[in-house]
């Protein structure tokens, strides 16, 4: 019996991704791949690691900590080791590594991986901020502006690598993350948001608004995934061979779709939409990784469509086009830094030797247009260098600046102060190097923004 178990190949899907090391040790022992001697050696090394971590955590001031802290440190050790052995070719290889490699070596390898992933997360966060959607959905905007950034300052991979400190994510992802924690969860969240943003940016903001408001006129208050709502219409439009970027569906379109789907079950609907998804992503020149990600949402999507077809409520599943006047977008930013924090930021900012470091500081720490404006008024950058600073802004941010510091001048009724004139000069210089299409996009968005004065003053 034992020999049969010993010869089994471990199914990777039977392992818990959030507790990889623990589940691997348990299954390895069950299958006879870890004998009692090896198990005892691993346990002793884990206890030694815990002792070392407690000593480091207390700065050698104490040999004991609260039970909850000790448990957290122990979980972090196992999580960090998991980061080191997960990339190995198979569970069996990972078990061999646990048996033959000193756990201190695996722990240090995992710690380096955690730090590398944290650095990758910072890059992704910058990309997400730059590709932020032009929508007034509160959950989405608050997650991008306030919910993600606190993680970077609060995360402590050396002691609590499995934790998710500082995160406040209200916005639901297209594909929920249920089997990860720590930096892996955070990195997966950012990766998902980036893919969803890139998909949504393939469509005009007004069409996005049309789809979402058709779903619910008060969509800005709802916890809905924007890309999921767009995906349904986009796939239908692709199936009907409508023009690229079109999301509009009429009652006649729904009648045609209902006829085409007649007699389809969930399996055949899934096959149809998988094919349309590939066509959609190729047409929009989107990445294959994005296609793979969105494919994970299709089983739920086609199950809902199947139910809608049976209940003859297809008009509730897809968003119907409604002719409405151009809606305006309510624009707001995060709270500015307290004066003491801002002064500390400026002092550190001025001490940076390289402009790239200064730009990184702005990207990671500045979330208010008030603070952004103050930094520009410090005149730390020349007019030519300011281009790199404006490059950090999203189109919505640029449109807000345009509304305050360019539009009055364009209209010929500007009564700018010296500071305002300086900001207008910087922005005008920046806009002059953008493509005409990009400039027009910013001007159009600017005409639709409703900006509270406290965003700038």
GROMACS .gro file of C-alpha atoms in nm:
model
  457
    1UNK     CA    1   0.000   0.000   0.000
    2UNK     CA    2   0.274   0.245   0.096
    3UNK     CA    3   0.470   0.167  -0.219
    4UNK     CA    4   0.164   0.248  -0.431
    5UNK     CA    5   0.126   0.584  -0.255
    6UNK     CA    6   0.497   0.652  -0.282
    7UNK     CA    7   0.492   0.612  -0.660
    8UNK     CA    8   0.208   0.855  -0.715
    9UNK     CA    9   0.272   1.184  -0.889
   10UNK     CA   10   0.142   1.476  -0.684
   11UNK     CA   11  -0.132   1.669  -0.861
   12UNK     CA   12  -0.026   2.037  -0.846
   13UNK     CA   13  -0.394   2.135  -0.830
   14UNK     CA   14  -0.425   1.952  -0.499
   15UNK     CA   15  -0.187   2.202  -0.336
   16UNK     CA   16  -0.308   2.520  -0.169
   17UNK     CA   17  -0.143   2.819  -0.348
   18UNK     CA   18  -0.192   3.041  -0.041
   19UNK     CA   19  -0.030   2.783   0.189
   20UNK     CA   20   0.192   2.605  -0.058
   21UNK     CA   21   0.470   2.492   0.174
   22UNK     CA   22   0.231   2.361   0.439
   23UNK     CA   23   0.020   2.163   0.192
   24UNK     CA   24   0.331   2.030   0.019
   25UNK     CA   25   0.476   1.905   0.348
   26UNK     CA   26   0.145   1.743   0.441
   27UNK     CA   27   0.094   1.566   0.109
   28UNK     CA   28   0.464   1.478   0.081
   29UNK     CA   29   0.447   1.304   0.419
   30UNK     CA   30   0.121   1.128   0.322
   31UNK     CA   31   0.269   1.001  -0.003
   32UNK     CA   32   0.585   0.881   0.167
   33UNK     CA   33   0.809   1.131  -0.011
   34UNK     CA   34   0.908   1.277   0.327
   35UNK     CA   35   1.005   1.020   0.590
   36UNK     CA   36   1.007   1.078   0.964
   37UNK     CA   37   1.375   1.168   0.971
   38UNK     CA   38   1.336   1.431   0.699
   39UNK     CA   39   1.018   1.563   0.862
   40UNK     CA   40   1.198   1.602   1.196
   41UNK     CA   41   1.489   1.784   1.029
   42UNK     CA   42   1.252   2.025   0.856
   43UNK     CA   43   1.066   2.098   1.180
   44UNK     CA   44   1.391   2.167   1.366
   45UNK     CA   45   1.508   2.405   1.093
   46UNK     CA   46   1.173   2.587   1.096
   47UNK     CA   47   1.197   2.635   1.473
   48UNK     CA   48   1.551   2.767   1.437
   49UNK     CA   49   1.432   3.007   1.171
   50UNK     CA   50   1.148   3.121   1.397
   51UNK     CA   51   1.392   3.179   1.681
   52UNK     CA   52   1.615   3.382   1.450
   53UNK     CA   53   1.319   3.585   1.325
   54UNK     CA   54   1.200   3.661   1.678
   55UNK     CA   55   1.550   3.774   1.768
   56UNK     CA   56   1.562   4.000   1.461
   57UNK     CA   57   1.206   4.130   1.513
   58UNK     CA   58   1.277   4.229   1.874
   59UNK     CA   59   1.626   4.356   1.785
   60UNK     CA   60   1.775   4.104   2.029
   61UNK     CA   61   1.589   4.273   2.315
   62UNK     CA   62   1.375   3.969   2.392
   63UNK     CA   63   1.359   3.598   2.325
   64UNK     CA   64   0.980   3.588   2.344
   65UNK     CA   65   0.690   3.767   2.176
   66UNK     CA   66   0.313   3.751   2.195
   67UNK     CA   67   0.167   3.425   2.070
   68UNK     CA   68  -0.011   3.603   1.785
   69UNK     CA   69   0.316   3.762   1.671
   70UNK     CA   70   0.503   3.430   1.688
   71UNK     CA   71   0.228   3.263   1.483
   72UNK     CA   72   0.243   3.543   1.225
   73UNK     CA   73   0.623   3.519   1.202
   74UNK     CA   74   0.597   3.143   1.155
   75UNK     CA   75   0.334   3.177   0.881
   76UNK     CA   76   0.556   3.435   0.714
   77UNK     CA   77   0.852   3.195   0.716
   78UNK     CA   78   0.646   2.923   0.547
   79UNK     CA   79   0.508   3.175   0.296
   80UNK     CA   80   0.854   3.307   0.212
   81UNK     CA   81   0.989   2.955   0.162
   82UNK     CA   82   0.688   2.890  -0.063
   83UNK     CA   83   0.797   3.176  -0.287
   84UNK     CA   84   1.133   3.003  -0.331
   85UNK     CA   85   0.999   2.656  -0.416
   86UNK     CA   86   0.686   2.739  -0.618
   87UNK     CA   87   0.883   2.815  -0.938
   88UNK     CA   88   1.046   2.468  -0.930
   89UNK     CA   89   0.942   2.229  -1.211
   90UNK     CA   90   0.719   1.999  -1.002
   91UNK     CA   91   0.592   1.939  -0.647
   92UNK     CA   92   0.832   1.646  -0.622
   93UNK     CA   93   1.125   1.874  -0.707
   94UNK     CA   94   1.003   2.120  -0.445
   95UNK     CA   95   0.991   1.842  -0.184
   96UNK     CA   96   1.346   1.738  -0.272
   97UNK     CA   97   1.455   2.099  -0.225
   98UNK     CA   98   1.293   2.110   0.120
   99UNK     CA   99   1.475   1.791   0.214
  100UNK     CA  100   1.820   1.876   0.075
  101UNK     CA  101   1.855   2.256   0.087
  102UNK     CA  102   1.905   2.442   0.417
  103UNK     CA  103   1.578   2.619   0.494
  104UNK     CA  104   1.769   2.939   0.572
  105UNK     CA  105   1.887   2.939   0.210
  106UNK     CA  106   1.531   2.887   0.083
  107UNK     CA  107   1.403   3.158   0.318
  108UNK     CA  108   1.658   3.412   0.194
  109UNK     CA  109   1.580   3.319  -0.167
  110UNK     CA  110   1.209   3.368  -0.100
  111UNK     CA  111   1.277   3.703   0.067
  112UNK     CA  112   1.463   3.823  -0.243
  113UNK     CA  113   1.170   3.709  -0.458
  114UNK     CA  114   0.925   3.897  -0.232
  115UNK     CA  115   1.131   4.214  -0.268
  116UNK     CA  116   1.154   4.169  -0.645
  117UNK     CA  117   0.777   4.121  -0.666
  118UNK     CA  118   0.727   4.432  -0.455
  119UNK     CA  119   0.941   4.631  -0.699
  120UNK     CA  120   0.743   4.488  -0.992
  121UNK     CA  121   0.425   4.590  -0.812
  122UNK     CA  122   0.547   4.951  -0.794
  123UNK     CA  123   0.598   4.954  -1.170
  124UNK     CA  124   0.253   4.805  -1.229
  125UNK     CA  125   0.096   5.057  -0.992
  126UNK     CA  126   0.245   5.344  -1.194
  127UNK     CA  127   0.109   5.192  -1.516
  128UNK     CA  128  -0.236   5.150  -1.363
  129UNK     CA  129  -0.244   5.509  -1.247
  130UNK     CA  130  -0.148   5.626  -1.593
  131UNK     CA  131  -0.410   5.409  -1.765
  132UNK     CA  132  -0.686   5.499  -1.518
  133UNK     CA  133  -1.030   5.502  -1.679
  134UNK     CA  134  -1.237   5.815  -1.728
  135UNK     CA  135  -1.529   5.705  -1.516
  136UNK     CA  136  -1.700   5.834  -1.206
  137UNK     CA  137  -1.757   5.489  -1.058
  138UNK     CA  138  -1.666   5.557  -0.696
  139UNK     CA  139  -1.535   5.210  -0.609
  140UNK     CA  140  -1.301   5.209  -0.908
  141UNK     CA  141  -1.164   5.559  -0.853
  142UNK     CA  142  -1.120   5.521  -0.477
  143UNK     CA  143  -0.937   5.191  -0.526
  144UNK     CA  144  -0.695   5.344  -0.778
  145UNK     CA  145  -0.645   5.668  -0.586
  146UNK     CA  146  -0.644   5.554  -0.223
  147UNK     CA  147  -0.684   5.179  -0.185
  148UNK     CA  148  -0.360   5.042  -0.333
  149UNK     CA  149  -0.076   5.280  -0.251
  150UNK     CA  150  -0.072   5.232   0.133
  151UNK     CA  151   0.043   4.872   0.081
  152UNK     CA  152   0.390   4.979  -0.030
  153UNK     CA  153   0.472   5.161   0.292
  154UNK     CA  154   0.304   4.906   0.520
  155UNK     CA  155   0.432   4.580   0.370
  156UNK     CA  156   0.713   4.412   0.569
  157UNK     CA  157   0.826   4.104   0.376
  158UNK     CA  158   1.103   4.011   0.621
  159UNK     CA  159   0.856   3.948   0.903
  160UNK     CA  160   0.503   3.941   0.761
  161UNK     CA  161   0.537   3.843   0.396
  162UNK     CA  162   0.195   3.674   0.397
  163UNK     CA  163   0.008   3.988   0.508
  164UNK     CA  164  -0.185   4.245   0.305
  165UNK     CA  165  -0.145   4.560   0.515
  166UNK     CA  166  -0.296   4.892   0.415
  167UNK     CA  167  -0.508   4.757   0.129
  168UNK     CA  168  -0.859   4.894   0.087
  169UNK     CA  169  -0.991   4.746  -0.236
  170UNK     CA  170  -1.364   4.800  -0.290
  171UNK     CA  171  -1.362   4.752  -0.666
  172UNK     CA  172  -1.443   4.393  -0.772
  173UNK     CA  173  -1.208   4.239  -1.027
  174UNK     CA  174  -1.331   4.063  -1.338
  175UNK     CA  175  -1.184   3.737  -1.203
  176UNK     CA  176  -1.188   3.723  -0.821
  177UNK     CA  177  -0.863   3.617  -0.652
  178UNK     CA  178  -0.943   3.346  -0.401
  179UNK     CA  179  -0.626   3.139  -0.363
  180UNK     CA  180  -0.342   3.382  -0.296
  181UNK     CA  181  -0.225   3.614  -0.021
  182UNK     CA  182   0.064   3.848   0.056
  183UNK     CA  183   0.265   4.001  -0.226
  184UNK     CA  184   0.135   3.737  -0.468
  185UNK     CA  185  -0.223   3.852  -0.411
  186UNK     CA  186  -0.126   4.218  -0.445
  187UNK     CA  187   0.073   4.157  -0.762
  188UNK     CA  188  -0.211   3.952  -0.913
  189UNK     CA  189  -0.456   4.233  -0.827
  190UNK     CA  190  -0.239   4.490  -1.004
  191UNK     CA  191  -0.185   4.264  -1.304
  192UNK     CA  192  -0.559   4.209  -1.335
  193UNK     CA  193  -0.635   4.581  -1.309
  194UNK     CA  194  -0.376   4.659  -1.576
  195UNK     CA  195  -0.527   4.405  -1.818
  196UNK     CA  196  -0.878   4.533  -1.747
  197UNK     CA  197  -0.773   4.895  -1.797
  198UNK     CA  198  -0.608   4.818  -2.132
  199UNK     CA  199  -0.921   4.642  -2.251
  200UNK     CA  200  -1.150   4.927  -2.146
  201UNK     CA  201  -0.924   5.189  -2.305
  202UNK     CA  202  -1.004   5.032  -2.642
  203UNK     CA  203  -1.342   5.203  -2.624
  204UNK     CA  204  -1.459   5.563  -2.619
  205UNK     CA  205  -1.541   5.697  -2.268
  206UNK     CA  206  -1.887   5.802  -2.383
  207UNK     CA  207  -1.963   5.451  -2.508
  208UNK     CA  208  -1.839   5.312  -2.177
  209UNK     CA  209  -2.073   5.553  -1.999
  210UNK     CA  210  -2.358   5.443  -2.227
  211UNK     CA  211  -2.307   5.076  -2.142
  212UNK     CA  212  -2.275   5.136  -1.769
  213UNK     CA  213  -2.571   5.375  -1.745
  214UNK     CA  214  -2.782   5.129  -1.943
  215UNK     CA  215  -2.693   4.872  -1.680
  216UNK     CA  216  -2.793   5.117  -1.406
  217UNK     CA  217  -2.819   5.495  -1.422
  218UNK     CA  218  -2.663   5.510  -1.074
  219UNK     CA  219  -2.371   5.289  -1.170
  220UNK     CA  220  -2.125   5.529  -1.006
  221UNK     CA  221  -2.245   5.399  -0.666
  222UNK     CA  222  -2.243   5.030  -0.758
  223UNK     CA  223  -1.979   4.765  -0.691
  224UNK     CA  224  -1.962   4.643  -1.050
  225UNK     CA  225  -1.671   4.542  -1.268
  226UNK     CA  226  -1.656   4.784  -1.559
  227UNK     CA  227  -1.472   4.552  -1.797
  228UNK     CA  228  -1.730   4.275  -1.747
  229UNK     CA  229  -2.014   4.504  -1.854
  230UNK     CA  230  -1.818   4.615  -2.160
  231UNK     CA  231  -1.712   4.260  -2.245
  232UNK     CA  232  -2.071   4.142  -2.290
  233UNK     CA  233  -2.153   4.410  -2.546
  234UNK     CA  234  -1.813   4.392  -2.714
  235UNK     CA  235  -1.845   4.019  -2.776
  236UNK     CA  236  -2.197   4.061  -2.912
  237UNK     CA  237  -2.085   4.342  -3.143
  238UNK     CA  238  -1.795   4.129  -3.267
  239UNK     CA  239  -2.033   3.840  -3.332
  240UNK     CA  240  -2.260   4.073  -3.530
  241UNK     CA  241  -1.957   4.207  -3.723
  242UNK     CA  242  -2.020   4.564  -3.613
  243UNK     CA  243  -1.749   4.830  -3.661
  244UNK     CA  244  -1.439   4.813  -3.443
  245UNK     CA  245  -1.472   4.990  -3.105
  246UNK     CA  246  -1.854   4.986  -3.131
  247UNK     CA  247  -2.046   4.882  -2.818
  248UNK     CA  248  -2.396   4.987  -2.922
  249UNK     CA  249  -2.672   4.728  -2.942
  250UNK     CA  250  -3.026   4.804  -3.059
  251UNK     CA  251  -3.348   4.604  -3.002
  252UNK     CA  252  -3.312   4.471  -3.357
  253UNK     CA  253  -2.958   4.352  -3.273
  254UNK     CA  254  -3.094   4.164  -2.971
  255UNK     CA  255  -3.358   3.995  -3.187
  256UNK     CA  256  -3.085   3.878  -3.427
  257UNK     CA  257  -2.873   3.753  -3.136
  258UNK     CA  258  -3.166   3.566  -2.980
  259UNK     CA  259  -3.227   3.396  -3.315
  260UNK     CA  260  -2.859   3.307  -3.357
  261UNK     CA  261  -2.842   3.165  -3.004
  262UNK     CA  262  -3.161   2.964  -3.044
  263UNK     CA  263  -3.099   2.601  -2.951
  264UNK     CA  264  -2.759   2.675  -2.794
  265UNK     CA  265  -2.669   2.535  -2.453
  266UNK     CA  266  -2.402   2.664  -2.216
  267UNK     CA  267  -2.130   2.456  -2.380
  268UNK     CA  268  -2.204   2.580  -2.731
  269UNK     CA  269  -2.243   2.939  -2.609
  270UNK     CA  270  -1.904   2.914  -2.442
  271UNK     CA  271  -1.746   2.788  -2.764
  272UNK     CA  272  -1.900   3.078  -2.960
  273UNK     CA  273  -1.779   3.340  -2.715
  274UNK     CA  274  -1.431   3.193  -2.683
  275UNK     CA  275  -1.398   3.227  -3.061
  276UNK     CA  276  -1.534   3.583  -3.055
  277UNK     CA  277  -1.300   3.676  -2.770
  278UNK     CA  278  -0.995   3.581  -2.976
  279UNK     CA  279  -1.127   3.784  -3.271
  280UNK     CA  280  -1.203   4.080  -3.044
  281UNK     CA  281  -0.856   4.089  -2.888
  282UNK     CA  282  -0.682   4.051  -3.223
  283UNK     CA  283  -0.891   4.331  -3.374
  284UNK     CA  284  -0.800   4.566  -3.088
  285UNK     CA  285  -0.436   4.454  -3.093
  286UNK     CA  286  -0.455   4.349  -2.728
  287UNK     CA  287  -0.217   4.103  -2.564
  288UNK     CA  288  -0.261   3.726  -2.558
  289UNK     CA  289  -0.219   3.737  -2.179
  290UNK     CA  290  -0.517   3.971  -2.164
  291UNK     CA  291  -0.716   3.731  -2.381
  292UNK     CA  292  -0.627   3.442  -2.149
  293UNK     CA  293  -0.734   3.648  -1.850
  294UNK     CA  294  -1.071   3.751  -1.997
  295UNK     CA  295  -1.132   3.392  -2.106
  296UNK     CA  296  -1.159   3.301  -1.737
  297UNK     CA  297  -1.472   3.518  -1.713
  298UNK     CA  298  -1.653   3.347  -2.002
  299UNK     CA  299  -1.802   3.049  -1.812
  300UNK     CA  300  -1.989   3.285  -1.578
  301UNK     CA  301  -2.081   3.517  -1.866
  302UNK     CA  302  -2.224   3.238  -2.082
  303UNK     CA  303  -2.406   3.084  -1.784
  304UNK     CA  304  -2.581   3.418  -1.723
  305UNK     CA  305  -2.661   3.452  -2.093
  306UNK     CA  306  -2.806   3.100  -2.101
  307UNK     CA  307  -3.035   3.190  -1.811
  308UNK     CA  308  -3.135   3.517  -1.982
  309UNK     CA  309  -3.220   3.335  -2.305
  310UNK     CA  310  -3.436   3.082  -2.121
  311UNK     CA  311  -3.615   3.358  -1.930
  312UNK     CA  312  -3.639   3.579  -2.241
  313UNK     CA  313  -3.457   3.861  -2.059
  314UNK     CA  314  -3.172   3.908  -2.307
  315UNK     CA  315  -3.246   4.283  -2.299
  316UNK     CA  316  -3.143   4.281  -1.932
  317UNK     CA  317  -2.820   4.094  -2.003
  318UNK     CA  318  -2.686   4.322  -2.277
  319UNK     CA  319  -2.679   4.703  -2.254
  320UNK     CA  320  -2.914   4.868  -2.503
  321UNK     CA  321  -2.812   5.192  -2.670
  322UNK     CA  322  -2.992   5.498  -2.535
  323UNK     CA  323  -2.973   5.837  -2.703
  324UNK     CA  324  -2.880   6.080  -2.427
  325UNK     CA  325  -2.710   6.418  -2.406
  326UNK     CA  326  -2.341   6.416  -2.332
  327UNK     CA  327  -2.296   6.353  -1.963
  328UNK     CA  328  -2.034   6.531  -1.764
  329UNK     CA  329  -1.781   6.351  -1.548
  330UNK     CA  330  -1.739   6.447  -1.184
  331UNK     CA  331  -1.367   6.477  -1.116
  332UNK     CA  332  -1.192   6.466  -0.779
  333UNK     CA  333  -0.852   6.368  -0.643
  334UNK     CA  334  -0.710   6.247  -0.316
  335UNK     CA  335  -0.650   6.470  -0.016
  336UNK     CA  336  -0.328   6.677  -0.027
  337UNK     CA  337  -0.040   6.597   0.207
  338UNK     CA  338  -0.037   6.763   0.549
  339UNK     CA  339   0.210   7.057   0.552
  340UNK     CA  340   0.469   6.868   0.758
  341UNK     CA  341   0.456   6.567   0.524
  342UNK     CA  342   0.480   6.790   0.220
  343UNK     CA  343   0.783   6.972   0.359
  344UNK     CA  344   0.953   6.642   0.439
  345UNK     CA  345   0.874   6.523   0.086
  346UNK     CA  346   1.025   6.838  -0.070
  347UNK     CA  347   1.343   6.810   0.136
  348UNK     CA  348   1.392   6.449   0.032
  349UNK     CA  349   1.295   6.541  -0.324
  350UNK     CA  350   1.564   6.809  -0.345
  351UNK     CA  351   1.826   6.567  -0.215
  352UNK     CA  352   1.773   6.328  -0.510
  353UNK     CA  353   2.065   6.333  -0.750
  354UNK     CA  354   1.876   6.203  -1.051
  355UNK     CA  355   1.558   6.322  -1.215
  356UNK     CA  356   1.440   5.963  -1.251
  357UNK     CA  357   1.440   5.930  -0.871
  358UNK     CA  358   1.244   6.255  -0.839
  359UNK     CA  359   0.985   6.134  -1.087
  360UNK     CA  360   0.956   5.805  -0.899
  361UNK     CA  361   0.893   5.997  -0.576
  362UNK     CA  362   0.615   6.198  -0.740
  363UNK     CA  363   0.457   5.886  -0.888
  364UNK     CA  364   0.454   5.700  -0.558
  365UNK     CA  365   0.377   5.980  -0.312
  366UNK     CA  366   0.180   6.257  -0.487
  367UNK     CA  367  -0.192   6.184  -0.527
  368UNK     CA  368  -0.343   6.531  -0.514
  369UNK     CA  369  -0.347   6.790  -0.791
  370UNK     CA  370  -0.289   7.052  -0.522
  371UNK     CA  371   0.042   6.889  -0.428
  372UNK     CA  372   0.128   6.837  -0.794
  373UNK     CA  373   0.066   7.206  -0.864
  374UNK     CA  374   0.277   7.310  -0.563
  375UNK     CA  375   0.569   7.098  -0.683
  376UNK     CA  376   0.554   7.262  -1.025
  377UNK     CA  377   0.547   7.606  -0.862
  378UNK     CA  378   0.862   7.520  -0.665
  379UNK     CA  379   1.027   7.558  -1.009
  380UNK     CA  380   1.244   7.254  -0.951
  381UNK     CA  381   1.207   7.163  -1.319
  382UNK     CA  382   1.274   7.367  -1.629
  383UNK     CA  383   1.000   7.403  -1.890
  384UNK     CA  384   1.161   7.129  -2.099
  385UNK     CA  385   1.203   6.899  -1.798
  386UNK     CA  386   0.839   6.954  -1.696
  387UNK     CA  387   0.733   6.731  -1.985
  388UNK     CA  388   0.852   6.426  -1.792
  389UNK     CA  389   0.649   6.545  -1.493
  390UNK     CA  390   0.330   6.592  -1.696
  391UNK     CA  391   0.387   6.247  -1.847
  392UNK     CA  392   0.302   6.105  -1.504
  393UNK     CA  393  -0.053   6.238  -1.524
  394UNK     CA  394  -0.356   6.055  -1.658
  395UNK     CA  395  -0.570   6.214  -1.927
  396UNK     CA  396  -0.824   6.309  -1.661
  397UNK     CA  397  -0.556   6.495  -1.463
  398UNK     CA  398  -0.433   6.671  -1.777
  399UNK     CA  399  -0.790   6.766  -1.866
  400UNK     CA  400  -0.836   6.914  -1.519
  401UNK     CA  401  -0.521   7.125  -1.563
  402UNK     CA  402  -0.640   7.227  -1.908
  403UNK     CA  403  -0.974   7.344  -1.772
  404UNK     CA  404  -0.808   7.565  -1.511
  405UNK     CA  405  -0.492   7.686  -1.681
  406UNK     CA  406  -0.550   7.668  -2.057
  407UNK     CA  407  -0.919   7.704  -2.134
  408UNK     CA  408  -0.953   8.060  -1.996
  409UNK     CA  409  -0.653   8.166  -2.206
  410UNK     CA  410  -0.792   7.993  -2.518
  411UNK     CA  411  -1.121   8.176  -2.466
  412UNK     CA  412  -0.936   8.507  -2.431
  413UNK     CA  413  -1.072   8.594  -2.087
  414UNK     CA  414  -0.781   8.489  -1.866
  415UNK     CA  415  -0.686   8.701  -1.570
  416UNK     CA  416  -0.403   8.486  -1.446
  417UNK     CA  417  -0.179   8.555  -1.152
  418UNK     CA  418   0.195   8.507  -1.194
  419UNK     CA  419   0.177   8.148  -1.064
  420UNK     CA  420  -0.119   8.064  -1.285
  421UNK     CA  421   0.053   8.210  -1.589
  422UNK     CA  422   0.361   8.000  -1.515
  423UNK     CA  423   0.152   7.681  -1.491
  424UNK     CA  424  -0.028   7.773  -1.813
  425UNK     CA  425   0.309   7.816  -1.986
  426UNK     CA  426   0.428   7.475  -1.864
  427UNK     CA  427   0.108   7.305  -1.977
  428UNK     CA  428   0.104   7.480  -2.314
  429UNK     CA  429   0.462   7.368  -2.378
  430UNK     CA  430   0.372   7.011  -2.286
  431UNK     CA  431   0.057   6.998  -2.501
  432UNK     CA  432   0.246   7.133  -2.802
  433UNK     CA  433   0.447   6.809  -2.834
  434UNK     CA  434   0.144   6.580  -2.812
  435UNK     CA  435  -0.027   6.446  -3.120
  436UNK     CA  436  -0.327   6.647  -3.244
  437UNK     CA  437  -0.550   6.350  -3.160
  438UNK     CA  438  -0.422   6.339  -2.802
  439UNK     CA  439  -0.467   6.715  -2.764
  440UNK     CA  440  -0.824   6.692  -2.890
  441UNK     CA  441  -0.896   6.407  -2.651
  442UNK     CA  442  -0.779   6.618  -2.357
  443UNK     CA  443  -0.978   6.921  -2.474
  444UNK     CA  444  -1.294   6.712  -2.515
  445UNK     CA  445  -1.254   6.553  -2.174
  446UNK     CA  446  -1.188   6.893  -2.020
  447UNK     CA  447  -1.522   7.020  -2.149
  448UNK     CA  448  -1.696   6.735  -1.968
  449UNK     CA  449  -1.526   6.760  -1.631
  450UNK     CA  450  -1.697   6.906  -1.328
  451UNK     CA  451  -1.412   6.997  -1.095
  452UNK     CA  452  -1.453   7.099  -0.734
  453UNK     CA  453  -1.243   7.410  -0.652
  454UNK     CA  454  -1.077   7.230  -0.361
  455UNK     CA  455  -0.900   7.009  -0.614
  456UNK     CA  456  -0.671   7.302  -0.701
  457UNK     CA  457  -0.691   7.544  -0.408
   0.00000   0.00000   0.00000
